[in-house]
Coordinates of C-alpha atoms and ligand atoms in Angstrom, one line a residue:
A1 CA 102.4 76.2 135.5
T2 CA 99.2 74.6 134.4
G3 CA 99.5 71.3 136.3
V4 CA 99.4 69.4 133.0
A5 CA 102.4 67.3 132.0
T6 CA 104.4 68.9 129.3
V7 CA 104.5 65.8 127.2
K8 CA 100.8 65.7 127.1
I9 CA 100.6 69.2 125.8
L10 CA 103.3 68.6 123.2
R11 CA 101.4 65.5 122.1
T12 CA 98.3 67.5 121.6
L13 CA 100.2 70.1 119.7
M14 CA 101.6 67.3 117.5
T15 CA 98.1 66.2 116.6
L16 CA 97.5 69.8 115.5
G17 CA 100.5 69.5 113.2
T18 CA 102.8 71.7 115.4
M19 CA 106.2 70.4 116.3
A20 CA 106.9 72.2 119.5
N21 CA 109.3 72.1 122.5
I22 CA 108.8 73.7 125.9
N23 CA 110.1 77.1 124.7
T24 CA 107.8 77.3 121.7
M25 CA 105.5 80.2 121.6
I26 CA 102.0 79.4 120.5
D27 CA 99.3 81.7 119.2
T28 CA 96.2 82.6 121.2
E29 CA 93.9 80.3 119.3
T30 CA 96.1 77.3 119.9
G31 CA 96.5 78.3 123.5
E32 CA 92.7 78.3 123.9
Y33 CA 92.4 75.0 122.2
L34 CA 95.0 73.5 124.5
A35 CA 93.4 74.9 127.6
A36 CA 90.0 73.5 126.6
E37 CA 91.5 70.1 125.6
H38 CA 93.2 69.7 129.0
G39 CA 90.5 71.3 131.1
V40 CA 92.6 74.2 132.5
E41 CA 91.8 77.8 132.6
I42 CA 94.4 80.2 131.3
N43 CA 94.5 83.9 131.1
L44 CA 96.1 84.8 127.8
K45 CA 95.3 88.5 128.2
D46 CA 97.8 88.9 131.1
A47 CA 100.8 88.7 128.8
L48 CA 99.5 91.5 126.6
S49 CA 98.1 93.8 129.2
I50 CA 101.3 95.5 130.3
E51 CA 102.0 96.6 126.7
D52 CA 98.4 97.7 126.4
E53 CA 98.5 99.4 129.7
V54 CA 101.7 101.3 129.1
I55 CA 102.2 101.8 125.3
T56 CA 98.5 102.2 124.3
K57 CA 98.1 104.7 127.1
I58 CA 101.0 106.7 125.8
E59 CA 99.6 106.5 122.2
E60 CA 96.3 107.8 123.4
I61 CA 97.7 110.9 125.2
E62 CA 96.2 113.9 123.6
D63 CA 98.2 117.0 124.0
D64 CA 96.3 120.0 125.5
P65 CA 96.2 122.6 122.6
D66 CA 97.7 125.1 125.0
T67 CA 100.9 123.0 125.2
L68 CA 101.4 122.8 121.4
Q69 CA 104.2 124.7 119.8
E70 CA 105.3 125.0 116.2
R71 CA 107.8 122.3 115.2
P72 CA 110.1 121.9 112.2
P73 CA 108.6 120.0 109.2
V74 CA 110.1 116.6 108.4
V75 CA 110.9 116.4 104.7
T76 CA 111.6 113.4 102.5
F77 CA 113.2 113.5 99.0
L78 CA 111.8 111.1 96.5
G79 CA 112.6 110.6 92.8
H80 CA 113.9 108.6 89.9
V81 CA 117.5 107.4 90.2
D82 CA 120.1 109.9 89.0
H83 CA 117.7 112.8 89.0
G84 CA 119.8 114.4 91.8
K85 CA 118.4 113.4 95.1
T86 CA 121.8 112.9 96.7
S87 CA 123.4 115.9 95.1
L88 CA 120.6 118.2 96.3
M89 CA 120.9 116.9 99.8
D90 CA 124.6 117.4 99.8
K91 CA 124.2 120.9 98.6
I92 CA 121.7 121.7 101.3
I93 CA 124.1 120.4 103.9
D94 CA 127.0 122.3 102.4
K95 CA 125.1 125.6 102.4
N96 CA 123.3 125.2 105.7
V97 CA 125.4 123.2 108.1
V98 CA 128.4 124.8 109.7
S99 CA 130.0 121.7 111.2
G100 CA 131.3 120.4 107.9
E101 CA 132.2 117.2 109.6
A102 CA 129.5 115.1 108.0
G103 CA 129.9 111.4 107.8
G104 CA 131.6 109.2 110.3
I105 CA 129.1 106.4 110.9
T106 CA 127.8 104.6 107.9
Q107 CA 124.6 106.2 106.8
H108 CA 122.0 104.4 104.8
I109 CA 119.2 106.6 105.9
R110 CA 120.6 110.1 106.2
A111 CA 118.7 112.3 108.6
Y112 CA 119.6 115.8 109.7
I113 CA 118.2 119.1 110.6
V114 CA 119.2 122.4 109.0
D115 CA 118.7 126.1 109.9
K116 CA 117.0 128.4 107.6
D117 CA 115.8 132.0 108.4
D118 CA 115.5 131.4 112.1
K119 CA 113.6 128.2 111.4
Q120 CA 114.6 124.6 111.0
I121 CA 113.8 121.9 108.5
A122 CA 114.5 118.2 109.1
F123 CA 115.4 115.9 106.3
V124 CA 115.0 112.1 106.3
D125 CA 116.6 110.6 103.2
T126 CA 115.3 107.1 102.7
P127 CA 117.0 105.1 100.0
G128 CA 113.8 105.2 97.9
H129 CA 110.1 105.2 98.0
E130 CA 110.1 101.5 99.1
A131 CA 111.8 102.4 102.3
F132 CA 109.5 105.4 102.7
T133 CA 106.5 103.2 102.4
A134 CA 107.9 100.3 104.4
M135 CA 108.1 102.7 107.4
R136 CA 104.6 103.8 106.8
A137 CA 103.4 100.2 106.7
R138 CA 104.7 99.9 110.2
G139 CA 102.8 102.9 111.4
A140 CA 106.0 104.9 111.5
N141 CA 104.9 107.9 109.5
V142 CA 107.7 110.4 109.9
T143 CA 107.3 112.5 106.7
D144 CA 105.3 115.7 106.7
I145 CA 106.3 116.9 103.2
A146 CA 107.5 115.0 100.1
V147 CA 109.9 116.7 97.7
L148 CA 109.7 115.1 94.4
I149 CA 113.0 115.5 92.4
I150 CA 112.6 115.5 88.7
A151 CA 115.5 116.1 86.3
A152 CA 114.4 118.8 83.9
D153 CA 116.2 117.2 81.0
D154 CA 114.7 113.8 81.6
G155 CA 111.2 114.4 82.9
I156 CA 108.9 112.0 84.6
M157 CA 110.3 108.5 84.7
P158 CA 108.8 105.2 86.0
Q159 CA 110.2 105.7 89.5
T160 CA 109.0 109.2 89.5
E161 CA 105.5 107.9 88.8
E162 CA 105.9 105.4 91.6
A163 CA 107.1 108.1 94.0
I164 CA 104.1 110.2 93.1
S165 CA 101.7 107.4 94.0
H166 CA 103.6 106.6 97.2
A167 CA 103.5 110.3 98.3
Q168 CA 99.9 110.6 97.4
A169 CA 99.0 107.4 99.3
A170 CA 100.8 108.9 102.3
E171 CA 98.6 112.0 101.9
V172 CA 101.4 114.4 102.4
P173 CA 101.9 117.7 100.4
I174 CA 104.2 117.3 97.4
I175 CA 106.7 120.0 96.3
V176 CA 108.4 119.5 93.0
A177 CA 112.1 120.3 92.6
L178 CA 112.8 120.6 88.9
N179 CA 116.4 119.8 89.1
K180 CA 119.4 120.0 86.6
I181 CA 117.9 123.3 85.4
D182 CA 121.4 124.3 84.4
L183 CA 121.6 121.7 81.7
P184 CA 121.1 122.8 78.1
G185 CA 118.6 120.0 77.6
A186 CA 116.4 121.2 80.5
N187 CA 112.8 121.5 79.4
P188 CA 110.7 122.8 82.3
D189 CA 107.5 123.3 80.2
K190 CA 107.6 119.7 79.1
V191 CA 107.9 118.5 82.7
M192 CA 105.1 120.8 83.9
Q193 CA 103.0 119.3 81.1
Q194 CA 103.8 115.8 82.4
L195 CA 103.1 116.8 85.9
S196 CA 99.7 118.1 85.0
Q197 CA 98.9 114.8 83.3
H198 CA 99.8 113.1 86.5
G199 CA 97.3 115.2 88.5
L200 CA 99.9 117.5 89.9
L201 CA 99.0 120.9 88.4
P202 CA 101.8 123.5 89.0
T203 CA 100.8 126.8 90.7
E204 CA 102.2 128.7 87.7
W205 CA 99.5 127.0 85.7
G206 CA 96.8 127.7 88.3
G207 CA 97.2 124.5 90.3
D208 CA 98.4 123.9 93.8
V209 CA 101.7 122.2 93.4
E210 CA 104.7 124.3 94.0
V211 CA 107.4 123.7 91.4
V212 CA 110.9 125.0 92.2
K213 CA 113.6 125.0 89.6
T214 CA 116.9 123.9 91.1
S215 CA 120.5 123.0 90.3
A216 CA 122.5 120.9 92.7
I217 CA 125.6 122.0 90.8
S218 CA 125.3 125.8 90.8
G219 CA 123.1 125.9 93.9
E220 CA 120.4 127.9 92.0
G221 CA 117.0 127.6 93.5
I222 CA 118.1 125.8 96.7
D223 CA 117.1 128.8 98.9
S224 CA 113.9 129.0 97.1
L225 CA 113.2 125.3 97.7
L226 CA 113.9 125.7 101.4
E227 CA 111.6 128.7 101.5
T228 CA 108.9 126.9 99.7
I229 CA 109.2 124.0 102.3
L230 CA 108.9 126.5 105.1
L231 CA 105.9 128.1 103.5
T232 CA 104.2 124.8 103.1
A233 CA 104.9 123.9 106.7
E234 CA 103.4 127.2 107.8
L235 CA 100.3 126.4 105.9
H236 CA 100.0 123.0 107.6
E237 CA 100.9 124.2 111.1
Y238 CA 102.9 121.3 112.3
T239 CA 102.9 121.3 116.1
A240 CA 104.2 119.3 119.0
N241 CA 104.3 119.5 122.8
P242 CA 107.9 120.0 123.8
D243 CA 107.2 119.2 127.5
R244 CA 106.0 115.7 127.2
P245 CA 108.2 112.5 127.3
A246 CA 109.4 111.8 123.8
V247 CA 107.9 109.4 121.3
G248 CA 109.5 108.8 117.9
V249 CA 110.8 106.3 115.4
C250 CA 114.0 104.5 114.8
L251 CA 115.4 105.2 111.3
E252 CA 118.3 102.8 111.5
S253 CA 120.7 101.3 114.0
E254 CA 124.1 99.7 114.1
Q255 CA 126.4 97.9 116.5
E256 CA 129.5 100.0 117.0
S257 CA 132.6 98.5 118.5
D258 CA 133.3 101.4 120.9
R259 CA 129.9 102.8 121.6
G260 CA 127.7 99.7 121.5
V261 CA 124.4 100.1 119.9
L262 CA 123.9 103.4 118.1
A263 CA 120.3 104.0 117.0
K264 CA 119.4 106.9 114.7
V265 CA 116.0 108.0 115.8
I266 CA 113.7 111.0 115.0
V267 CA 111.6 112.6 117.7
K268 CA 108.0 112.9 116.7
N269 CA 106.7 114.6 119.8
G270 CA 108.1 115.7 123.1
T271 CA 111.8 116.1 124.0
L272 CA 114.2 113.3 124.3
R273 CA 117.0 113.7 126.9
V274 CA 120.1 111.9 128.1
G275 CA 119.1 109.6 131.0
D276 CA 115.6 108.9 129.6
I277 CA 114.4 105.3 129.7
V278 CA 113.4 104.1 126.3
V279 CA 111.7 101.1 124.8
C280 CA 112.0 100.7 121.1
G281 CA 110.7 97.6 119.3
S282 CA 112.1 94.8 121.4
S283 CA 115.1 96.8 122.6
H284 CA 115.3 99.0 125.7
G285 CA 117.7 100.9 127.8
R286 CA 118.6 104.3 129.2
V287 CA 119.9 106.9 126.8
K288 CA 123.6 107.1 127.8
A289 CA 124.6 109.7 125.2
M290 CA 123.2 111.5 122.2
Y291 CA 125.1 112.6 119.1
D292 CA 124.4 115.0 116.3
T293 CA 123.5 113.0 113.1
L294 CA 125.8 115.0 110.9
N295 CA 128.7 115.2 113.3
P296 CA 128.8 112.0 115.3
R297 CA 131.5 113.4 117.6
K298 CA 129.2 116.2 118.8
R299 CA 127.4 115.3 121.9
L300 CA 123.9 116.6 122.6
T301 CA 121.9 116.6 125.9
E302 CA 118.5 116.8 124.4
A303 CA 116.6 116.5 121.1
T304 CA 113.4 118.4 120.5
T305 CA 110.6 117.4 118.2
S306 CA 111.5 116.6 114.5
T307 CA 115.2 116.4 115.5
P308 CA 117.0 113.3 114.3
V309 CA 119.6 112.2 116.7
S310 CA 121.9 109.1 117.3
I311 CA 121.4 107.6 120.7
A312 CA 123.6 105.2 122.7
G313 CA 122.4 103.0 125.5
L314 CA 120.0 100.5 124.1
D315 CA 120.6 96.9 124.8
Q316 CA 120.2 95.8 121.2
A317 CA 119.8 97.3 117.8
P318 CA 116.1 98.2 117.1
G319 CA 114.7 97.8 113.6
A320 CA 114.1 100.6 111.1
G321 CA 110.5 101.8 111.7
D322 CA 110.4 100.6 115.3
K323 CA 108.6 103.3 117.4
F324 CA 110.2 104.4 120.6
Y325 CA 108.6 105.6 123.8
V326 CA 110.0 107.1 127.0
L327 CA 108.8 105.4 130.1
D328 CA 109.6 106.1 133.7
D329 CA 110.3 102.6 134.9
I330 CA 113.2 100.5 133.5
A331 CA 111.7 97.2 134.7
Q332 CA 108.6 98.0 132.7
A333 CA 110.7 98.8 129.7
R334 CA 112.5 95.5 130.0
E335 CA 109.3 93.6 130.4
I336 CA 107.7 95.1 127.3
A337 CA 110.9 94.6 125.2
T338 CA 111.1 91.0 126.3
L339 CA 107.4 90.4 125.6
R340 CA 107.8 91.7 122.1
A341 CA 111.0 89.7 121.4
D342 CA 109.1 86.6 122.4
R343 CA 106.2 87.5 120.3
S344 CA 108.2 88.2 117.2
R345 CA 110.0 84.9 117.6
S346 CA 106.7 83.1 117.7
E347 CA 105.4 85.0 114.8
S348 CA 108.4 84.1 112.7
L349 CA 107.6 80.5 113.4
G350 CA 104.5 80.4 111.3
T351 CA 101.0 81.5 111.1
H352 CA 100.5 84.7 109.2
T353 CA 97.3 86.5 108.6
V354 CA 96.1 87.6 105.3
K355 CA 96.0 91.4 105.4
V356 CA 93.8 92.3 102.4
S357 CA 92.4 90.2 99.7
F358 CA 89.2 90.1 97.8
D359 CA 87.9 87.3 100.0
E360 CA 88.9 89.1 103.2
F361 CA 87.3 92.3 102.0
Q362 CA 84.1 90.5 101.2
K363 CA 84.2 88.7 104.5
R364 CA 84.7 92.0 106.5
R365 CA 81.9 93.4 104.4
E366 CA 79.5 90.6 105.3
E367 CA 80.4 90.8 108.9
G368 CA 79.8 94.5 108.8
T369 CA 83.3 95.2 110.1
L370 CA 84.1 97.5 107.2
G371 CA 82.3 100.1 109.2
N372 CA 80.3 103.1 108.1
N373 CA 83.1 105.5 107.7
E374 CA 84.2 106.3 104.1
A375 CA 87.8 105.2 104.4
A376 CA 86.9 101.8 105.7
A377 CA 84.5 101.1 102.9
T378 CA 87.1 101.8 100.2
L379 CA 88.9 99.0 98.5
N380 CA 92.3 100.3 97.5
I381 CA 93.9 98.7 94.4
I382 CA 97.2 99.0 92.7
V383 CA 97.2 98.2 89.0
R384 CA 100.1 96.8 87.0
A385 CA 99.6 96.2 83.3
D386 CA 101.5 95.3 80.2
T387 CA 100.7 98.5 78.3
R388 CA 99.3 102.0 78.9
G389 CA 96.4 100.9 76.7
S390 CA 95.4 98.1 79.0
I391 CA 95.5 100.5 82.0
E392 CA 93.3 103.0 80.2
A393 CA 90.8 100.3 79.2
L394 CA 90.7 99.0 82.7
Q395 CA 90.2 102.4 84.2
K396 CA 87.5 103.2 81.7
E397 CA 85.6 100.1 82.7
M398 CA 86.2 100.7 86.4
E399 CA 84.8 104.2 86.2
K400 CA 81.5 102.5 85.3
L401 CA 81.5 100.6 88.5
D402 CA 79.3 102.4 90.9
H403 CA 78.2 101.4 94.4
P404 CA 76.6 103.6 97.1
E405 CA 78.5 102.0 100.0
V406 CA 81.8 100.7 98.6
K407 CA 84.3 102.5 96.5
V408 CA 87.3 101.3 94.6
R409 CA 90.3 103.7 94.8
T410 CA 93.3 103.2 92.5
L411 CA 96.4 104.2 94.3
Q412 CA 98.7 103.5 91.4
A413 CA 98.4 102.3 87.9
S414 CA 101.6 101.7 85.9
V415 CA 103.2 99.6 83.2
G416 CA 105.5 96.8 84.1
A417 CA 105.9 93.8 86.4
V418 CA 104.6 93.9 90.0
S419 CA 107.5 95.1 92.1
V420 CA 108.6 95.1 95.7
A421 CA 107.6 98.7 95.9
D422 CA 104.1 97.8 94.8
V423 CA 103.9 95.2 97.6
T424 CA 105.1 97.6 100.2
L425 CA 102.7 100.2 99.0
A426 CA 99.9 97.7 99.2
D427 CA 100.9 96.7 102.7
A428 CA 101.0 100.3 103.9
S429 CA 97.7 101.1 102.3
D430 CA 95.7 97.9 102.7
A431 CA 95.5 97.5 99.0
V432 CA 95.0 94.6 96.6
I433 CA 97.3 94.4 93.6
I434 CA 95.8 93.8 90.2
A435 CA 98.2 92.3 87.7
F436 CA 97.0 92.6 84.2
N437 CA 99.0 90.5 81.6
V438 CA 102.0 90.8 83.9
I439 CA 103.6 88.7 86.6
P440 CA 105.2 89.7 89.8
D441 CA 108.9 89.4 90.0
E442 CA 110.3 86.8 92.4
A443 CA 111.1 89.2 95.2
A444 CA 107.7 90.9 95.0
R445 CA 106.0 87.5 95.1
S446 CA 107.8 86.3 98.2
L447 CA 107.3 89.6 100.0
A448 CA 103.6 89.5 99.1
D449 CA 103.4 85.9 100.5
D450 CA 105.1 86.9 103.7
N451 CA 102.9 89.9 104.3
G452 CA 99.6 88.4 103.2
I453 CA 99.2 90.7 100.3
E454 CA 97.0 89.5 97.5
I455 CA 98.2 89.8 93.9
R456 CA 95.3 89.0 91.5
R457 CA 96.2 88.2 88.0
Y458 CA 94.0 88.7 85.0
N459 CA 94.4 88.7 81.2
I460 CA 91.0 89.7 80.2
I461 CA 89.6 93.2 81.0
Y462 CA 86.0 92.2 81.6
K463 CA 87.1 89.4 83.9
A464 CA 88.9 91.9 86.2
T465 CA 86.0 94.4 86.2
E466 CA 83.5 91.7 86.6
E467 CA 85.1 90.5 89.8
L468 CA 85.5 94.0 91.1
K469 CA 81.8 94.6 90.4
A470 CA 80.9 91.3 92.1
L471 CA 83.0 92.4 95.1
L472 CA 81.3 95.8 95.3
E473 CA 78.0 94.1 95.3
G474 CA 79.0 91.6 97.9
R475 CA 78.5 88.5 95.8
L476 CA 82.0 87.4 95.0
K477 CA 82.4 83.6 94.5
P478 CA 85.2 82.1 96.4
E479 CA 88.3 81.7 94.4
E480 CA 88.6 78.3 92.7
Ligands
GDP1 P1 120.3 110.4 92.8 O1 120.4 109.0 92.2 O2 118.9 111.0 92.5 O3 120.7 110.5 94.2 O4 121.2 111.3 91.9 P2 122.6 112.0 92.2 O5 122.5 113.1 93.1 O6 123.6 110.8 92.5 O7 123.0 112.6 90.8 C1 123.2 111.9 89.6 C2 124.1 112.6 88.6 O8 123.5 113.8 88.2 C3 125.4 113.0 89.3 O9 126.4 112.8 88.3 C4 125.3 114.4 89.6 O10 126.5 115.1 89.6 C5 124.3 114.9 88.5 N1 123.5 116.0 89.0 C6 122.7 116.1 90.1 N2 122.1 117.3 90.1 C7 122.5 118.0 89.1 C8 122.2 119.3 88.6 O11 121.4 120.1 89.2 N3 122.8 119.7 87.5 C9 123.6 118.9 86.8 N4 124.2 119.4 85.7 N5 123.9 117.7 87.2 C10 123.4 117.2 88.3

């Protein structure tokens, strides 16, 4: 459509080192280069504008305060393996869901809503804090409250520590369930002690973290846990506008033989109804049917805010963390979905951008694009080190770093190799990972590469702090 022979364009692309065919998607920069090279004018903005026009507009809708009503909180359980996450969830379903027909479709992420004292609580059970943070990295924040499960006989374990940092980075309130309280080895005082050391001071000890003693076996404390969740929700006043077209997030999806694509979604605002036109990631369609997440044979006609629901009718399976929007025009939904599919195909072909790195931070700083607001001028770091001692030494040195405009914030500091969870956390929080005397495991390294996350390795404390200092002062030398 440019009047320039395809071969010519392909040849130019080849000189740029890109092997392309006529279906290849190219990035904006290359497009502009090509246009200049061949003396044609192109309007690259056109392709993006429909998405901007429709989706951005929806994102920007601000609900009139008069339309807002209380909505159920969405709760996620986090904790070390075997501390009782699954058992507690099961017990809550047993006690509070009448249907009893749970199961049916394969559930990796369980999501359901339960009734409690005339109110409701939604639970989204991600397989771990990695999944929790991976969703957040995609802007798909669904969690309002994190419940941290700690076995009272075992105390805070490495994954508990990670879960704490992930919940803190998400800036959601944390409630602690001190589980397995029925065991003779349960030692609540010891765990409270550990919690205090991790900056989570229990209310019993004058802090602001609610600690509820539970047993998934006897059921002790479950009511009290649910009550505490509702109290916390009341305090935070979660609201939504039930009368607007729904927006939400896909939690997982699958291709079923009889019902086609079944997507488990959670409504974040508005009300989703059968018949609604939906675009979700690069899939779209009209909601043909909705099913209860706990009882997949039970049909629903609508899902209000915070309600997880399985929907049928999308043309393909959306990804976990894809946001959905209700539109009023199916052609528009198709156009946006197609545009996104094309774009993700082109992205997977190559060029990825570095998200955060020391150099990038410094560059943005020099350009003044870090902005004046506090959050923007903070460099988030995640520290992994070989020993507690190294972490303490590093932290002590870092406390001495002081700069009026730029701050360093440690999201997590723990012992052990850099893990996939660290990389997802870094991705979600725009953080750089500092690896002190440790190396990333293979999976972490490749995920970091894919997502443009910088892992900076050091083996001398002063070297690490020196670079951080140089960075704060804006005089970091480019990496050799
Ligand atoms: P998850 O890995 O955190 O999901 O842990 P599970 O729910 O699978 O529980 C791990 C093990 O601990 C199972 O054998 C459970 O039966 C047991 N368990 C979980 N909660 C309790 C509890 O409150 N008391 C006791 N005694 N055992 C529990």
